[in-house]
PDB file of C-alpha atoms in Angstrom:
ATOM      1  CA  MET A 232       4.564 111.416-198.612  1.00 59.00           C
ATOM      2  CA  PRO A 233       1.316 111.440-200.641  1.00 64.00           C
ATOM      3  CA  GLN A 234       1.563 113.053-204.022  1.00 64.00           C
ATOM      4  CA  LYS A 235      -0.723 115.877-204.982  1.00 66.00           C
ATOM      5  CA  SER A 236      -3.402 115.065-207.593  1.00 59.00           C
ATOM      6  CA  PRO A 237      -2.422 116.129-211.078  1.00 72.00           C
ATOM      7  CA  ALA A 238      -4.274 119.246-212.186  1.00 91.00           C
ATOM      8  CA  PRO A 239      -6.318 117.566-214.994  1.00 93.00           C
ATOM      9  CA  ARG A 240      -7.525 114.796-212.584  1.00 93.00           C
ATOM     10  CA  ARG A 241      -8.469 117.400-210.000  1.00 94.00           C
ATOM     11  CA  ALA A 242     -10.317 119.489-212.580  1.00 94.00           C
ATOM     12  CA  ALA A 243     -12.232 116.395-213.781  1.00 96.00           C
ATOM     13  CA  MET A 244     -13.131 115.481-210.198  1.00 95.00           C
ATOM     14  CA  LEU A 245     -14.348 118.991-209.404  1.00 95.00           C
ATOM     15  CA  ALA A 246     -16.390 119.037-212.644  1.00 96.00           C
ATOM     16  CA  GLU A 247     -17.954 115.676-211.673  1.00 96.00           C
ATOM     17  CA  LEU A 248     -18.593 116.993-208.141  1.00 95.00           C
ATOM     18  CA  SER A 249     -20.441 119.940-209.613  1.00 95.00           C
ATOM     19  CA  VAL A 250     -22.730 117.643-211.602  1.00 97.00           C
ATOM     20  CA  VAL A 251     -23.251 115.146-208.785  1.00 97.00           C
ATOM     21  CA  SER A 252     -23.954 117.884-206.226  1.00 94.00           C
ATOM     22  CA  ARG A 253     -26.631 119.414-208.484  1.00 95.00           C
ATOM     23  CA  ARG A 254     -28.254 115.979-208.835  1.00 97.00           C
ATOM     24  CA  TYR A 255     -27.945 115.471-205.060  1.00 95.00           C
ATOM     25  CA  MET A 256     -29.619 118.777-204.262  1.00 94.00           C
ATOM     26  CA  ALA A 257     -32.394 118.127-206.773  1.00 96.00           C
ATOM     27  CA  SER A 258     -32.976 114.621-205.468  1.00 96.00           C
ATOM     28  CA  TYR A 259     -33.188 115.909-201.905  1.00 93.00           C
ATOM     29  CA  ALA A 260     -35.641 118.652-202.915  1.00 95.00           C
ATOM     30  CA  LEU A 261     -37.808 116.112-204.725  1.00 96.00           C
ATOM     31  CA  PHE A 262     -37.597 113.728-201.765  1.00 94.00           C
ATOM     32  CA  ASN A 263     -38.587 116.532-199.420  1.00 94.00           C
ATOM     33  CA  GLN A 264     -41.512 117.371-201.689  1.00 96.00           C
ATOM     34  CA  ALA A 265     -42.663 113.708-201.716  1.00 95.00           C
ATOM     35  CA  VAL A 266     -42.545 113.496-197.894  1.00 93.00           C
ATOM     36  CA  ALA A 267     -44.378 116.814-197.628  1.00 94.00           C
ATOM     37  CA  ASP A 268     -47.014 115.601-200.054  1.00 95.00           C
ATOM     38  CA  ARG A 269     -47.459 112.434-198.003  1.00 92.00           C
ATOM     39  CA  LEU A 270     -48.052 114.558-194.867  1.00 91.00           C
ATOM     40  CA  ARG A 271     -50.088 117.131-196.801  1.00 92.00           C
ATOM     41  CA  LEU A 272     -47.678 119.888-195.887  1.00 94.00           C
ATOM     42  CA  HIS A 273     -45.696 122.505-197.788  1.00 94.00           C
ATOM     43  CA  PRO A 274     -42.028 121.463-198.128  1.00 95.00           C
ATOM     44  CA  THR A 275     -40.858 124.432-196.040  1.00 94.00           C
ATOM     45  CA  ASP A 276     -43.416 123.573-193.337  1.00 95.00           C
ATOM     46  CA  LEU A 277     -42.023 120.016-193.310  1.00 95.00           C
ATOM     47  CA  GLN A 278     -38.479 121.245-192.758  1.00 94.00           C
ATOM     48  CA  CYS A 279     -39.634 123.669-190.107  1.00 95.00           C
ATOM     49  CA  LEU A 280     -41.222 120.731-188.213  1.00 95.00           C
ATOM     50  CA  ASN A 281     -37.957 118.874-188.656  1.00 93.00           C
ATOM     51  CA  LEU A 282     -36.031 121.760-187.135  1.00 95.00           C
ATOM     52  CA  LEU A 283     -38.609 122.310-184.355  1.00 96.00           C
ATOM     53  CA  GLY A 284     -38.172 118.656-183.420  1.00 93.00           C
ATOM     54  CA  LEU A 285     -34.463 119.388-182.778  1.00 94.00           C
ATOM     55  CA  GLU A 286     -35.215 122.290-180.450  1.00 95.00           C
ATOM     56  CA  ALA A 287     -35.158 121.581-176.685  1.00 94.00           C
ATOM     57  CA  ALA A 288     -38.162 123.775-175.857  1.00 95.00           C
ATOM     58  CA  PRO A 289     -40.903 125.869-177.495  1.00 96.00           C
ATOM     59  CA  VAL A 290     -39.567 128.763-179.526  1.00 96.00           C
ATOM     60  CA  THR A 291     -40.670 132.197-180.724  1.00 96.00           C
ATOM     61  CA  THR A 292     -41.647 132.928-184.306  1.00 95.00           C
ATOM     62  CA  GLY A 293     -38.448 134.987-184.489  1.00 94.00           C
ATOM     63  CA  ARG A 294     -36.463 131.857-183.701  1.00 95.00           C
ATOM     64  CA  ILE A 295     -38.378 129.994-186.419  1.00 96.00           C
ATOM     65  CA  ALA A 296     -37.386 132.771-188.823  1.00 93.00           C
ATOM     66  CA  GLU A 297     -33.715 132.277-187.781  1.00 91.00           C
ATOM     67  CA  LEU A 298     -33.938 128.463-188.150  1.00 91.00           C
ATOM     68  CA  THR A 299     -35.508 128.605-191.573  1.00 90.00           C
ATOM     69  CA  GLY A 300     -33.947 131.742-193.041  1.00 86.00           C
ATOM     70  CA  LEU A 301     -37.430 133.186-193.627  1.00 89.00           C
ATOM     71  CA  THR A 302     -38.470 136.716-192.870  1.00 88.00           C
ATOM     72  CA  THR A 303     -40.521 137.114-189.667  1.00 92.00           C
ATOM     73  CA  GLY A 304     -43.652 137.705-191.723  1.00 94.00           C
ATOM     74  CA  SER A 305     -43.120 134.509-193.717  1.00 94.00           C
ATOM     75  CA  ALA A 306     -42.338 132.604-190.543  1.00 95.00           C
ATOM     76  CA  THR A 307     -45.615 133.879-189.033  1.00 96.00           C
ATOM     77  CA  ARG A 308     -47.570 132.574-192.029  1.00 96.00           C
ATOM     78  CA  LEU A 309     -45.697 129.254-191.793  1.00 97.00           C
ATOM     79  CA  VAL A 310     -46.708 128.954-188.103  1.00 97.00           C
ATOM     80  CA  ASP A 311     -50.283 129.841-189.047  1.00 97.00           C
ATOM     81  CA  ARG A 312     -50.315 126.927-191.536  1.00 96.00           C
ATOM     82  CA  LEU A 313     -48.763 124.497-189.012  1.00 97.00           C
ATOM     83  CA  GLU A 314     -51.256 125.598-186.380  1.00 97.00           C
ATOM     84  CA  ARG A 315     -54.190 125.044-188.765  1.00 96.00           C
ATOM     85  CA  ALA A 316     -52.781 121.604-189.571  1.00 94.00           C
ATOM     86  CA  GLY A 317     -52.601 120.783-185.862  1.00 96.00           C
ATOM     87  CA  TYR A 318     -48.787 120.400-185.672  1.00 96.00           C
ATOM     88  CA  VAL A 319     -48.109 123.390-183.370  1.00 97.00           C
ATOM     89  CA  THR A 320     -49.797 125.522-180.771  1.00 97.00           C
ATOM     90  CA  ARG A 321     -49.107 129.093-179.643  1.00 97.00           C
ATOM     91  CA  ALA A 322     -49.066 130.161-176.022  1.00 95.00           C
ATOM     92  CA  ARG A 323     -47.907 133.192-174.029  1.00 94.00           C
ATOM     93  CA  ASP A 324     -44.540 132.772-172.366  1.00 90.00           C
ATOM     94  CA  THR A 325     -45.220 132.492-168.629  1.00 90.00           C
ATOM     95  CA  ALA A 326     -41.901 134.246-167.864  1.00 89.00           C
ATOM     96  CA  ASP A 327     -42.531 137.142-170.345  1.00 90.00           C
ATOM     97  CA  ARG A 328     -46.171 137.665-171.269  1.00 87.00           C
ATOM     98  CA  ARG A 329     -45.148 139.803-174.275  1.00 90.00           C
ATOM     99  CA  ARG A 330     -43.596 136.722-175.984  1.00 92.00           C
ATOM    100  CA  VAL A 331     -45.587 134.049-177.745  1.00 94.00           C
ATOM    101  CA  LEU A 332     -44.036 130.578-177.886  1.00 96.00           C
ATOM    102  CA  VAL A 333     -44.675 128.000-180.562  1.00 97.00           C
ATOM    103  CA  ALA A 334     -44.769 124.404-179.326  1.00 97.00           C
ATOM    104  CA  THR A 335     -45.152 121.205-181.309  1.00 96.00           C
ATOM    105  CA  VAL A 336     -48.116 118.934-180.630  1.00 96.00           C
ATOM    106  CA  PRO A 337     -46.684 115.581-179.436  1.00 95.00           C
ATOM    107  CA  GLU A 338     -49.350 113.396-181.116  1.00 95.00           C
ATOM    108  CA  ARG A 339     -48.887 115.102-184.459  1.00 94.00           C
ATOM    109  CA  MET A 340     -45.121 114.943-184.187  1.00 93.00           C
ATOM    110  CA  ALA A 341     -45.461 111.218-183.488  1.00 93.00           C
ATOM    111  CA  GLU A 342     -47.248 110.902-186.860  1.00 90.00           C
ATOM    112  CA  PHE A 343     -44.497 112.980-188.434  1.00 87.00           C
ATOM    113  CA  GLY A 344     -41.865 110.781-186.803  1.00 89.00           C
ATOM    114  CA  ALA A 345     -43.605 107.589-187.980  1.00 91.00           C
ATOM    115  CA  VAL A 346     -43.147 108.629-191.631  1.00 90.00           C
ATOM    116  CA  TRP A 347     -39.456 109.336-191.053  1.00 87.00           C
ATOM    117  CA  GLU A 348     -39.104 106.017-189.214  1.00 88.00           C
ATOM    118  CA  GLN A 349     -40.512 104.151-192.269  1.00 90.00           C
ATOM    119  CA  LEU A 350     -37.877 105.813-194.438  1.00 88.00           C
ATOM    120  CA  ASN A 351     -35.013 105.596-191.991  1.00 88.00           C
ATOM    121  CA  GLY A 352     -33.967 102.008-192.715  1.00 86.00           C
ATOM    122  CA  GLY A 353     -32.635 102.778-196.150  1.00 89.00           C
ATOM    123  CA  TRP A 354     -30.638 105.751-194.892  1.00 89.00           C
ATOM    124  CA  THR A 355     -29.277 103.734-191.952  1.00 91.00           C
ATOM    125  CA  ALA A 356     -28.150 100.909-194.249  1.00 92.00           C
ATOM    126  CA  MET A 357     -26.480 103.381-196.604  1.00 93.00           C
ATOM    127  CA  PHE A 358     -24.503 105.053-193.768  1.00 94.00           C
ATOM    128  CA  GLU A 359     -23.602 101.704-192.188  1.00 95.00           C
ATOM    129  CA  ALA A 360     -21.677 100.837-195.328  1.00 96.00           C
ATOM    130  CA  TYR A 361     -19.210 103.620-194.677  1.00 97.00           C
ATOM    131  CA  GLU A 362     -16.033 103.353-192.575  1.00 97.00           C
ATOM    132  CA  ASP A 363     -15.733 105.585-189.478  1.00 97.00           C
ATOM    133  CA  ASP A 364     -13.437 108.058-191.193  1.00 97.00           C
ATOM    134  CA  GLU A 365     -15.885 108.325-194.110  1.00 97.00           C
ATOM    135  CA  VAL A 366     -18.735 108.975-191.667  1.00 97.00           C
ATOM    136  CA  ALA A 367     -16.632 111.672-189.992  1.00 97.00           C
ATOM    137  CA  LEU A 368     -16.035 113.253-193.415  1.00 97.00           C
ATOM    138  CA  LEU A 369     -19.804 113.186-194.149  1.00 96.00           C
ATOM    139  CA  ILE A 370     -20.535 114.819-190.803  1.00 96.00           C
ATOM    140  CA  ALA A 371     -17.975 117.562-191.432  1.00 97.00           C
ATOM    141  CA  HIS A 372     -19.302 118.085-194.949  1.00 96.00           C
ATOM    142  CA  MET A 373     -22.897 118.348-193.730  1.00 95.00           C
ATOM    143  CA  ARG A 374     -21.961 120.799-190.952  1.00 97.00           C
ATOM    144  CA  ARG A 375     -20.100 122.991-193.427  1.00 97.00           C
ATOM    145  CA  THR A 376     -22.979 122.768-195.892  1.00 93.00           C
ATOM    146  CA  VAL A 377     -25.420 123.950-193.197  1.00 91.00           C
ATOM    147  CA  GLU A 378     -23.167 126.914-192.387  1.00 93.00           C
ATOM    148  CA  LEU A 379     -22.604 127.854-196.020  1.00 94.00           C
ATOM    149  CA  SER A 380     -26.308 127.459-196.805  1.00 89.00           C
ATOM    150  CA  ALA A 381     -27.201 129.890-193.995  1.00 87.00           C
ATOM    151  CA  VAL A 382     -24.777 132.470-195.465  1.00 90.00           C
ATOM    152  CA  GLN A 383     -26.109 131.896-198.990  1.00 89.00           C
ATOM    153  CA  ILE A 384     -29.753 132.171-197.808  1.00 85.00           C
ATOM    154  CA  ALA A 385     -28.990 135.458-196.014  1.00 84.00           C
ATOM    155  CA  GLY A 386     -27.294 136.804-199.140  1.00 88.00           C
ATOM    156  CA  LEU A 387     -30.167 135.803-201.374  1.00 87.00           C
ATOM    157  CA  ARG A 388     -32.695 137.356-198.964  1.00 81.00           C
ATOM    158  CA  GLU A 389     -30.642 140.604-198.901  1.00 83.00           C
ATOM    159  CA  GLY A 390     -30.605 140.633-202.712  1.00 78.00           C
ATOM    160  CA  ASP A 391     -26.889 140.316-203.317  1.00 63.00           C
ATOM    161  CA  GLY A 392     -26.924 136.652-204.269  1.00 55.00           C
ATOM    162  CA  GLY A 393     -24.591 135.660-201.471  1.00 51.00           C
ATOM    163  CA  PRO A 394     -20.879 135.043-201.662  1.00 55.00           C
ATOM    164  CA  GLY A 395     -19.504 133.379-204.777  1.00 54.00           C
TER     165      GLY A 395
END
């Protein structure tokens, strides 16, 4: 039967995790900024395009607000910027003329994808070095991070700072 980690070791690991996770988040934010700069986009616009690329069909601005955690007004301004940059178009929903759908422009998304493709080799090599159980742990961690981030974003937007 595996023994439980001694309290001092656990405390040291959690302290190191706190430092490493702050560095991780900062490095990802800086990476995101560099990719956005390369594409001449705002970092939030870059991530919105990333999320739109995962959607099966065109979406409403309300859905973009849900995906990004932005207010509907901020999401509208984000769509305005993406439309001016040629990455998305707006069109009336043929099933419900009151709704406006935002669709990505395939040619521009191909340019977007080409930048990610250039960068993908390093990420693929890094993940290939992990065993299957480690990859499963990373997937679980990333899913939980996405869920917690959504809760934290909502709390911050509501002004209470989110759960502790």
